[in-house]
Short mmCIF file of C-alpha atoms and ligand atoms in Angstrom, two decimals:
data_model
loop_
_atom_site.label_atom_id
_atom_site.label_comp_id
_atom_site.label_asym_id
_atom_site.label_seq_id
_atom_site.Cartn_x
_atom_site.Cartn_y
_atom_site.Cartn_z
CA MET A 1 66.80 133.08 83.79
CA THR A 2 66.28 129.36 84.15
CA TRP A 3 68.85 126.57 84.19
CA ALA A 4 69.20 124.61 80.95
CA ILE A 5 69.54 121.39 82.97
CA PRO A 6 68.64 120.69 86.62
CA CYS A 7 71.11 122.50 88.90
CA PRO A 8 73.58 120.04 90.49
CA PRO A 9 73.13 119.65 94.27
CA GLN A 10 75.34 121.75 96.55
CA PRO A 11 77.89 119.50 98.35
CA SER A 12 77.86 120.11 102.11
CA LEU A 13 78.88 118.77 105.51
CA PRO A 14 76.75 118.28 108.63
CA ILE A 15 77.68 120.33 111.69
CA VAL A 16 77.91 118.93 115.21
CA GLY A 17 75.17 120.31 117.44
CA SER A 18 73.30 122.09 114.64
CA ASP A 19 70.72 121.43 111.95
CA ASP A 20 72.60 123.82 109.65
CA ARG A 21 74.92 122.42 107.00
CA PHE A 22 78.27 123.76 105.81
CA PRO A 23 78.32 124.32 102.02
CA VAL A 24 81.50 123.04 100.37
CA ARG A 25 83.13 124.94 97.50
CA ARG A 26 86.49 123.26 96.83
CA ILE A 27 88.50 120.43 98.38
CA TYR A 28 92.27 120.94 98.55
CA CYS A 29 94.63 118.26 99.83
CA VAL A 30 98.21 118.46 101.10
CA GLY A 31 100.66 115.79 99.96
CA GLN A 32 103.17 114.12 102.29
CA ASN A 33 102.72 116.28 105.37
CA TYR A 34 104.01 113.76 107.93
CA ALA A 35 107.73 112.89 107.73
CA ALA A 36 107.36 109.12 108.15
CA HIS A 37 104.68 108.96 105.42
CA ALA A 38 106.81 111.06 103.06
CA ARG A 39 109.61 108.53 103.56
CA GLU A 40 107.29 105.53 102.95
CA MET A 41 106.32 107.22 99.65
CA GLY A 42 110.01 107.53 98.71
CA SER A 43 110.45 111.28 99.33
CA ASN A 44 112.70 113.38 101.53
CA PRO A 45 110.45 115.28 103.97
CA ASP A 46 113.15 117.78 104.90
CA GLN A 47 113.48 119.50 101.53
CA ASP A 48 110.31 120.77 99.99
CA PRO A 49 107.53 123.27 100.71
CA PRO A 50 104.03 121.75 100.90
CA PHE A 51 102.40 120.69 97.62
CA PHE A 52 98.71 120.44 96.85
CA PHE A 53 96.23 118.52 94.77
CA SER A 54 92.43 118.58 94.81
CA LYS A 55 89.29 116.49 94.82
CA PRO A 56 85.89 117.50 93.43
CA ALA A 57 83.50 118.73 96.13
CA ASP A 58 80.89 116.16 95.08
CA ALA A 59 83.33 113.35 95.97
CA LEU A 60 82.34 113.86 99.64
CA VAL A 61 80.97 110.77 101.43
CA ALA A 62 79.10 110.97 104.74
CA ASP A 63 80.03 109.19 107.96
CA GLY A 64 78.75 105.63 108.02
CA ALA A 65 78.23 105.41 104.26
CA THR A 66 79.34 102.64 101.91
CA VAL A 67 81.87 103.49 99.20
CA PRO A 68 81.59 101.24 96.15
CA TYR A 69 85.01 99.73 95.33
CA PRO A 70 86.16 102.11 92.57
CA PRO A 71 86.79 100.98 89.00
CA GLY A 72 90.24 101.01 87.40
CA THR A 73 92.24 99.98 90.46
CA ASP A 74 93.46 96.88 92.28
CA ASN A 75 94.98 98.88 95.14
CA LEU A 76 92.54 101.27 96.88
CA HIS A 77 94.29 102.86 99.90
CA HIS A 78 93.08 104.60 103.06
CA GLU A 79 94.63 107.87 104.36
CA ALA A 80 93.52 109.23 107.75
CA GLU A 81 93.51 113.04 107.73
CA LEU A 82 92.52 116.14 109.69
CA VAL A 83 90.21 118.31 107.56
CA VAL A 84 90.11 122.09 107.93
CA ALA A 85 87.03 124.08 106.86
CA ILE A 86 87.61 127.69 105.77
CA GLY A 87 85.04 130.22 107.01
CA ILE A 88 86.77 133.46 105.97
CA GLY A 89 88.52 133.63 102.62
CA GLY A 90 91.63 135.50 101.61
CA ALA A 91 94.84 135.67 99.60
CA ASN A 92 98.40 135.86 100.94
CA ILE A 93 97.19 135.11 104.46
CA PRO A 94 100.01 135.51 107.01
CA VAL A 95 100.82 132.49 109.19
CA GLU A 96 100.23 134.61 112.29
CA THR A 97 96.55 135.22 111.52
CA ALA A 98 95.83 132.10 109.43
CA LEU A 99 93.85 130.26 112.11
CA ASP A 100 91.36 133.16 112.21
CA HIS A 101 90.17 131.90 108.79
CA VAL A 102 89.25 128.42 110.10
CA TRP A 103 85.54 127.76 110.65
CA GLY A 104 85.93 124.23 111.97
CA TYR A 105 87.55 120.82 111.80
CA ALA A 106 86.48 117.34 110.69
CA ILE A 107 87.89 113.86 110.15
CA GLY A 108 88.66 112.82 106.58
CA ASN A 109 89.80 109.76 104.65
CA ASP A 110 91.73 110.64 101.47
CA LEU A 111 90.87 107.50 99.49
CA THR A 112 93.53 106.85 96.84
CA ARG A 113 93.93 104.53 93.86
CA ARG A 114 97.56 103.87 94.80
CA ASP A 115 98.40 101.87 91.67
CA LEU A 116 97.18 104.69 89.42
CA GLN A 117 99.07 107.25 91.52
CA ALA A 118 102.31 105.25 91.25
CA ALA A 119 101.88 104.93 87.48
CA ALA A 120 101.16 108.67 87.14
CA LYS A 121 104.23 109.59 89.21
CA LYS A 122 106.45 107.38 87.07
CA VAL A 123 105.56 109.16 83.83
CA GLY A 124 104.86 112.64 85.24
CA ARG A 125 101.11 112.57 84.63
CA PRO A 126 98.43 114.25 86.80
CA TRP A 127 97.02 112.60 89.94
CA ASP A 128 93.37 113.44 89.25
CA MET A 129 92.19 109.90 88.51
CA ALA A 130 94.23 108.55 91.45
CA LYS A 131 92.85 111.05 93.97
CA GLY A 132 89.73 112.78 92.63
CA PHE A 133 87.46 109.88 91.71
CA ASP A 134 83.80 109.48 92.71
CA HIS A 135 83.29 108.83 96.47
CA SER A 136 87.01 109.54 97.15
CA ALA A 137 86.44 111.97 100.04
CA PRO A 138 84.76 110.46 103.12
CA CYS A 139 84.44 113.30 105.65
CA GLY A 140 82.70 113.42 109.02
CA GLN A 141 80.71 116.03 110.88
CA LEU A 142 82.22 119.51 111.12
CA HIS A 143 83.16 120.68 114.62
CA PRO A 144 82.99 124.51 114.84
CA VAL A 145 86.07 126.23 116.26
CA SER A 146 83.72 128.00 118.64
CA THR A 147 83.19 124.68 120.45
CA SER A 148 86.22 122.52 119.56
CA GLY A 149 88.96 125.17 119.63
CA HIS A 150 91.96 124.75 117.34
CA LEU A 151 93.53 121.33 116.89
CA THR A 152 97.32 121.64 117.06
CA ALA A 153 97.95 118.31 118.82
CA GLY A 154 96.08 115.10 119.55
CA ALA A 155 96.01 111.47 118.45
CA ILE A 156 95.06 110.55 114.87
CA SER A 157 94.55 106.89 114.05
CA LEU A 158 92.93 104.54 111.54
CA SER A 159 91.82 100.96 111.87
CA VAL A 160 90.52 98.43 109.35
CA ASN A 161 88.16 95.77 110.71
CA GLY A 162 89.45 96.66 114.19
CA ASP A 163 93.16 96.32 113.32
CA LEU A 164 95.21 99.48 113.92
CA ARG A 165 96.88 100.59 110.66
CA GLN A 166 97.80 104.26 111.20
CA SER A 167 98.67 105.96 114.48
CA SER A 168 100.28 109.36 114.92
CA ASP A 169 99.73 112.79 116.42
CA LEU A 170 98.62 116.06 114.82
CA SER A 171 101.70 117.67 116.36
CA ASP A 172 103.76 115.60 113.86
CA LEU A 173 102.42 117.60 110.89
CA ILE A 174 105.44 118.97 108.99
CA TRP A 175 103.38 122.00 107.96
CA PRO A 176 100.85 122.84 110.70
CA VAL A 177 97.39 124.10 109.73
CA ALA A 178 98.41 127.79 109.88
CA ASP A 179 101.36 127.20 107.53
CA VAL A 180 99.21 125.17 105.13
CA ILE A 181 96.66 128.01 104.92
CA ALA A 182 99.42 130.60 104.39
CA TYR A 183 101.06 128.60 101.56
CA LEU A 184 97.81 127.64 99.87
CA SER A 185 96.42 131.19 99.98
CA PHE A 186 99.55 132.38 98.16
CA MET A 187 98.81 129.97 95.30
CA VAL A 188 95.01 130.44 95.13
CA VAL A 189 92.45 132.76 96.72
CA LEU A 190 90.74 130.84 99.53
CA ALA A 191 86.99 131.30 99.97
CA PRO A 192 84.38 130.36 102.58
CA GLY A 193 83.39 126.74 101.99
CA ASP A 194 86.85 125.48 101.04
CA LEU A 195 88.07 122.30 102.75
CA ILE A 196 91.71 121.32 103.20
CA PHE A 197 92.69 117.69 103.79
CA THR A 198 95.96 118.22 105.67
CA GLY A 199 97.85 115.00 104.86
CA THR A 200 98.16 111.50 106.29
CA PRO A 201 100.64 109.86 108.65
CA GLU A 202 102.55 106.64 107.88
CA GLY A 203 100.86 103.27 107.64
CA VAL A 204 98.72 103.74 104.52
CA GLY A 205 97.51 100.47 103.05
CA PRO A 206 94.90 98.64 101.00
CA LEU A 207 91.15 98.37 101.50
CA VAL A 208 89.08 95.57 100.00
CA GLN A 209 85.38 94.88 99.59
CA GLY A 210 83.70 94.26 102.96
CA ASP A 211 86.24 96.27 104.99
CA VAL A 212 85.12 98.68 107.70
CA CYS A 213 87.56 101.59 107.98
CA VAL A 214 87.42 103.82 111.07
CA VAL A 215 89.41 107.05 111.41
CA GLU A 216 89.63 108.63 114.85
CA ILE A 217 90.98 112.04 115.89
CA GLU A 218 91.15 113.12 119.50
CA GLY A 219 88.39 115.67 120.09
CA LEU A 220 86.57 114.95 116.82
CA GLY A 221 85.27 111.43 117.37
CA GLN A 222 85.21 108.85 114.58
CA LEU A 223 84.58 108.54 110.84
CA THR A 224 83.39 105.13 109.64
CA THR A 225 83.50 104.04 105.99
CA HIS A 226 82.33 100.72 104.57
CA ILE A 227 83.88 99.41 101.37
CA GLY A 228 81.22 97.91 99.12
CA SER A 229 81.23 95.90 95.94
CA ALA A 230 82.44 97.32 92.63
CA THR A 231 80.17 99.75 90.82
CA ALA A 232 78.21 98.13 88.03
MN1 MN B 1 96.40 112.39 101.57
#
């Protein structure tokens, strides 16, 4: 058998302290997983179970790279997030053993065309073009659990051109990582290579051409993203 067209490249993440790379299968994202952010988006954080959307795996962007300002929007937003990498798959994973499925953690930036998202919400349309566009998933080096341990608390922050925009703590997650894995694995079978962007704290805001956006999570270092000019 040969491929009819050249096989698309396998999306992957670099790993801290290793020349190996982590192959990425799917990217899931949790919506409104910090109470103050849920409120700034006009929702009540006390009512609902977690909800999910996704990004294509080839939307990943490496640390230090430049993201071209995406077409179709006048309001590109940053969202600082903890990213979980799944090493052992499963369905209906119990909360109690959920963390055993985590291979490692990374820093992510869930780039969002906020104007398109707001328009989609208003008329009940899908979020794909607001969330899953090209270059929408900057994600840093993966820290293996074997060296970093599990991240249940620690500062998460985001700055733009040195100005602090988002500042919170992982302990403020409404649904902690274990709960997210349990819920998500009830809806879909998780597999090795899946990433989960776990949601952003309050303080989301716009990025413009020339901005330098830095996300920092205690224990994981920094993720830097440059915003470039519009794609031709
Ligand atoms: Mn998000």
